Amino acid sequence: AQKITQTQPGMFVQEKEAVTLDCTYDTSDQSYGLFWYKQPSSGEMIFLIYQGSYDEQNATEGRYSLNFQKARKSANLVISASQLGDSAMYFCAMREGRNFNKFYFGSGTKLNVKP
Amino acid sequence: GAVVSQHPSWVICKSGTSVKIECRSLDFQATTMFWYRQFPKQSLMLMATSNEGSKATYEQGVEKDKFLINHASLTLSTLTVTSAHPEDSSFYICSYAGAASRSEQFFGPGTRLTVL
């Protein structure tokens, strides 16, 4: 089974609107971390937001928020007030394992923000 | 956050030659670095975990004799693609992650390898 599943290969959103990027994960660990990264066309990986498995509150970082539903094993990224610069690939990732030395990435979602 | 550099940022080489990619941690000491490979429009694939002073741990399906990893110091890990072929053309990214579960990975800017 895939550790991280992103079911949306591509998404379009109108500038200034909100968009949700889906992510589900699979783990039997009790302690794990969930991350979202942005990868623009330049290739660099940019950290956006983190959610710990024991965190009760949904994580927020500026325009980014993470809708964490532990029972459903989902960690969707919500981007509010989309900007043209948000157009990029977005990867959901999970860190787990003994010493948290295992990282898994989803297949990514290509977000296009339309003016 | 931690700063990771990679060199070169891009390289073109002839088939059969070897290419070395350097990954440096600029403001911290990294006992563990990760090497990823990314094909166009695909996700990152972990190739190996580089451990300072010991042998790298390779993921299943990754040829250790083809992708040589050396982590000789706490600030430098190198990936050498030996006898490169066109199918080795890819984007190679290194990263570092702190030990805590909430520590994100700090990625290098990546190296784009094209084998002719």
Coordinates of C-alpha atoms in Angstrom, one line a residue, chain A residues 31 33 35 37 39 41-45 47 50 55 89 91 95 99-103 105-107, chain B residues 34 36 38 41-44 46 59 91 93 97-105 107-109 112:
Chain A
S31 CA 3.9 9.0 16.4
G33 CA 4.8 13.9 11.3
F35 CA 4.5 17.9 6.0
Y37 CA 6.3 21.1 0.5
Q39 CA 8.2 22.8 -5.6
S41 CA 9.6 25.1 -11.6
S42 CA 13.0 26.0 -10.4
G43 CA 13.1 22.7 -8.6
E44 CA 13.8 23.8 -5.0
M45 CA 11.7 22.2 -2.3
F47 CA 8.7 23.6 3.4
Y50 CA 3.9 20.6 9.6
D55 CA -1.2 17.8 17.7
M89 CA 3.9 21.3 -7.5
F91 CA 4.0 17.3 -2.2
R95 CA 8.0 11.1 8.6
N99 CA 14.1 7.5 15.1
F100 CA 11.8 9.0 12.5
N101 CA 14.3 8.1 9.8
K102 CA 11.7 7.3 7.2
F103 CA 10.3 9.9 4.9
F105 CA 6.4 11.6 -0.4
G106 CA 3.2 11.6 -2.3
S107 CA 3.1 11.8 -6.1
Chain B
F34 CA 19.3 11.8 2.2
Y36 CA 16.7 11.7 -3.8
Q38 CA 13.2 13.0 -9.3
K41 CA 6.6 15.5 -13.2
Q42 CA 7.1 12.8 -10.7
S43 CA 7.7 12.6 -7.0
L44 CA 10.9 12.3 -5.1
L46 CA 14.6 8.2 -1.9
E59 CA 16.8 1.7 -0.9
F91 CA 17.1 15.7 -11.0
I93 CA 18.4 16.3 -4.6
A97 CA 16.6 16.4 8.6
G98 CA 17.0 17.0 12.3
A99 CA 16.3 14.1 14.6
A100 CA 13.1 15.4 16.0
S101 CA 9.9 14.1 14.4
R102 CA 8.7 17.6 13.8
S103 CA 11.9 18.6 12.0
E104 CA 11.3 19.2 8.4
Q105 CA 13.8 18.2 5.7
F107 CA 16.7 20.4 0.8
G108 CA 19.5 21.4 -1.4
P109 CA 18.6 23.2 -4.6
R112 CA 20.0 18.4 -13.0

